[in-house]
Amino acid sequence: QVQLVESGGGVVQPGRSLRLSCAASGFTFTNYAMHWVRQAPGKGLEWVAVISYDGNEKNYADSVKGRFTISRDNSKNTLFLQMNSLRREDTAVYYCARDRDTDMVNWGQGTLVTVSS
Amino acid sequence: QSVLTQPPSVSGAPGQRVTISCTGSSSNIGAGYDVHWYQQLPGTAPKLLIYSNINRPSGVPDRFSGSKSGTSASLAITGLQAEDEADYYCQSYDSSLSGYVFGTGTKVTVV
């Protein structure tokens, strides 16, 4: 079955960096675009970024553009999110999700990122 | 600030029918982009409930149905059950933002 397992979350000071990973299994990773979606405590879902199946196309929400970078290693079935210049408002659970046809058909369990001094 | 607007909450008695609206604009739903719905049970990750406006993934009960018209979409739950208590989100694509958008979310309560 499809599994998406996020890791790399934790507590980080404002202005610092953090790198999230998402290990994928149970499907042909190289065939699918992948997303990052976040959810601040007690708030709704916010789309963060998407990367094409081959990594050549990337798109970001305005709130993270220029600070976050999405990437993937298809040889290792792993998705990444490099988060730089973190702000308190980036505090959230970060989910990775598999794209099908603009819908997000599978989700990981999420990893919590807390930006605090 | 989301570009897709949902009512904050809806409630119903067991067995009743409830509907959740998702109102967008000419750059997302009205532009013809598909609407998808997700269910998020307390403390868990979201789960795809309806895709491409009207389709149910395998395993989703037929009590859940979706529709789309103009710049809006709706999710209906018939025969409401206690296990349906959750947050529900619509999602689409927005050409003005060149990105994906979620609705504001709706909490369903079974009273």
PDB file of C-alpha atoms in Angstrom, chain A residues 35 37 39 43-47 50 59 62 95 99-105 107-109, chain B residues 34 36 38 40 44-48 51-52 89 91 93 97-104:
ATOM      1  CA  HIS A  35       2.982  18.428  -2.896  1.00  0.00           C
ATOM      2  CA  VAL A  37       0.721  21.169   2.436  1.00  0.00           C
ATOM      3  CA  GLN A  39      -1.657  23.281   8.732  1.00  0.00           C
ATOM      4  CA  LYS A  43      -6.183  26.395  11.437  1.00  0.00           C
ATOM      5  CA  GLY A  44      -7.065  25.148   7.970  1.00  0.00           C
ATOM      6  CA  LEU A  45      -5.001  23.567   5.229  1.00  0.00           C
ATOM      7  CA  GLU A  46      -2.586  25.693   3.197  1.00  0.00           C
ATOM      8  CA  TRP A  47      -0.920  24.471   0.024  1.00  0.00           C
ATOM      9  CA  VAL A  50       4.378  21.265  -5.839  1.00  0.00           C
ATOM     10  CA  ASN A  59       5.555  26.072  -7.994  1.00  0.00           C
ATOM     11  CA  ASP A  62       3.314  33.335  -2.346  1.00  0.00           C
ATOM     12  CA  TYR A  95       2.232  17.059   5.126  1.00  0.00           C
ATOM     13  CA  ASP A  99      -0.702  14.279  -6.787  1.00  0.00           C
ATOM     14  CA  ARG A 100      -2.944  12.422  -9.197  1.00  0.00           C
ATOM     15  CA  ASP A 101      -4.765  14.878 -11.448  1.00  0.00           C
ATOM     16  CA  THR A 102      -4.738  18.060  -9.342  1.00  0.00           C
ATOM     17  CA  ASP A 103      -6.170  16.114  -6.415  1.00  0.00           C
ATOM     18  CA  MET A 104      -4.016  14.886  -3.530  1.00  0.00           C
ATOM     19  CA  VAL A 105      -4.763  11.210  -3.402  1.00  0.00           C
ATOM     20  CA  TRP A 107      -1.120  11.930   2.461  1.00  0.00           C
ATOM     21  CA  GLY A 108       1.573  11.315   5.036  1.00  0.00           C
ATOM     22  CA  GLN A 109       0.998  11.611   8.775  1.00  0.00           C
TER      23      GLN A 109
ATOM     24  CA  ASP B  34     -11.928  20.442 -10.795  1.00  0.00           C
ATOM     25  CA  HIS B  36     -11.832  17.917  -4.692  1.00  0.00           C
ATOM     26  CA  TYR B  38     -11.040  16.048   1.879  1.00  0.00           C
ATOM     27  CA  GLN B  40      -9.945  15.326   8.284  1.00  0.00           C
ATOM     28  CA  THR B  44      -5.342  12.739  11.726  1.00  0.00           C
ATOM     29  CA  ALA B  45      -4.123  13.640   8.258  1.00  0.00           C
ATOM     30  CA  PRO B  46      -6.614  14.676   5.584  1.00  0.00           C
ATOM     31  CA  LYS B  47      -8.112  11.950   3.410  1.00  0.00           C
ATOM     32  CA  LEU B  48      -9.388  12.332  -0.145  1.00  0.00           C
ATOM     33  CA  TYR B  51     -12.222  13.895  -6.577  1.00  0.00           C
ATOM     34  CA  SER B  52     -12.934  15.647  -9.846  1.00  0.00           C
ATOM     35  CA  TYR B  89     -12.080  21.008   2.959  1.00  0.00           C
ATOM     36  CA  GLN B  91      -9.612  22.221  -2.997  1.00  0.00           C
ATOM     37  CA  TYR B  93      -6.513  25.248  -8.713  1.00  0.00           C
ATOM     38  CA  LEU B  97      -2.387  32.604  -8.185  1.00  0.00           C
ATOM     39  CA  SER B  98      -0.847  29.899 -10.388  1.00  0.00           C
ATOM     40  CA  GLY B  99      -1.269  27.557  -7.475  1.00  0.00           C
ATOM     41  CA  TYR B 100      -3.503  25.201  -5.594  1.00  0.00           C
ATOM     42  CA  VAL B 101      -6.060  26.496  -3.125  1.00  0.00           C
ATOM     43  CA  PHE B 102      -8.005  25.025  -0.234  1.00  0.00           C
ATOM     44  CA  GLY B 103     -11.316  26.129   1.170  1.00  0.00           C
ATOM     45  CA  THR B 104     -11.586  27.678   4.614  1.00  0.00           C
TER      46      THR B 104
END
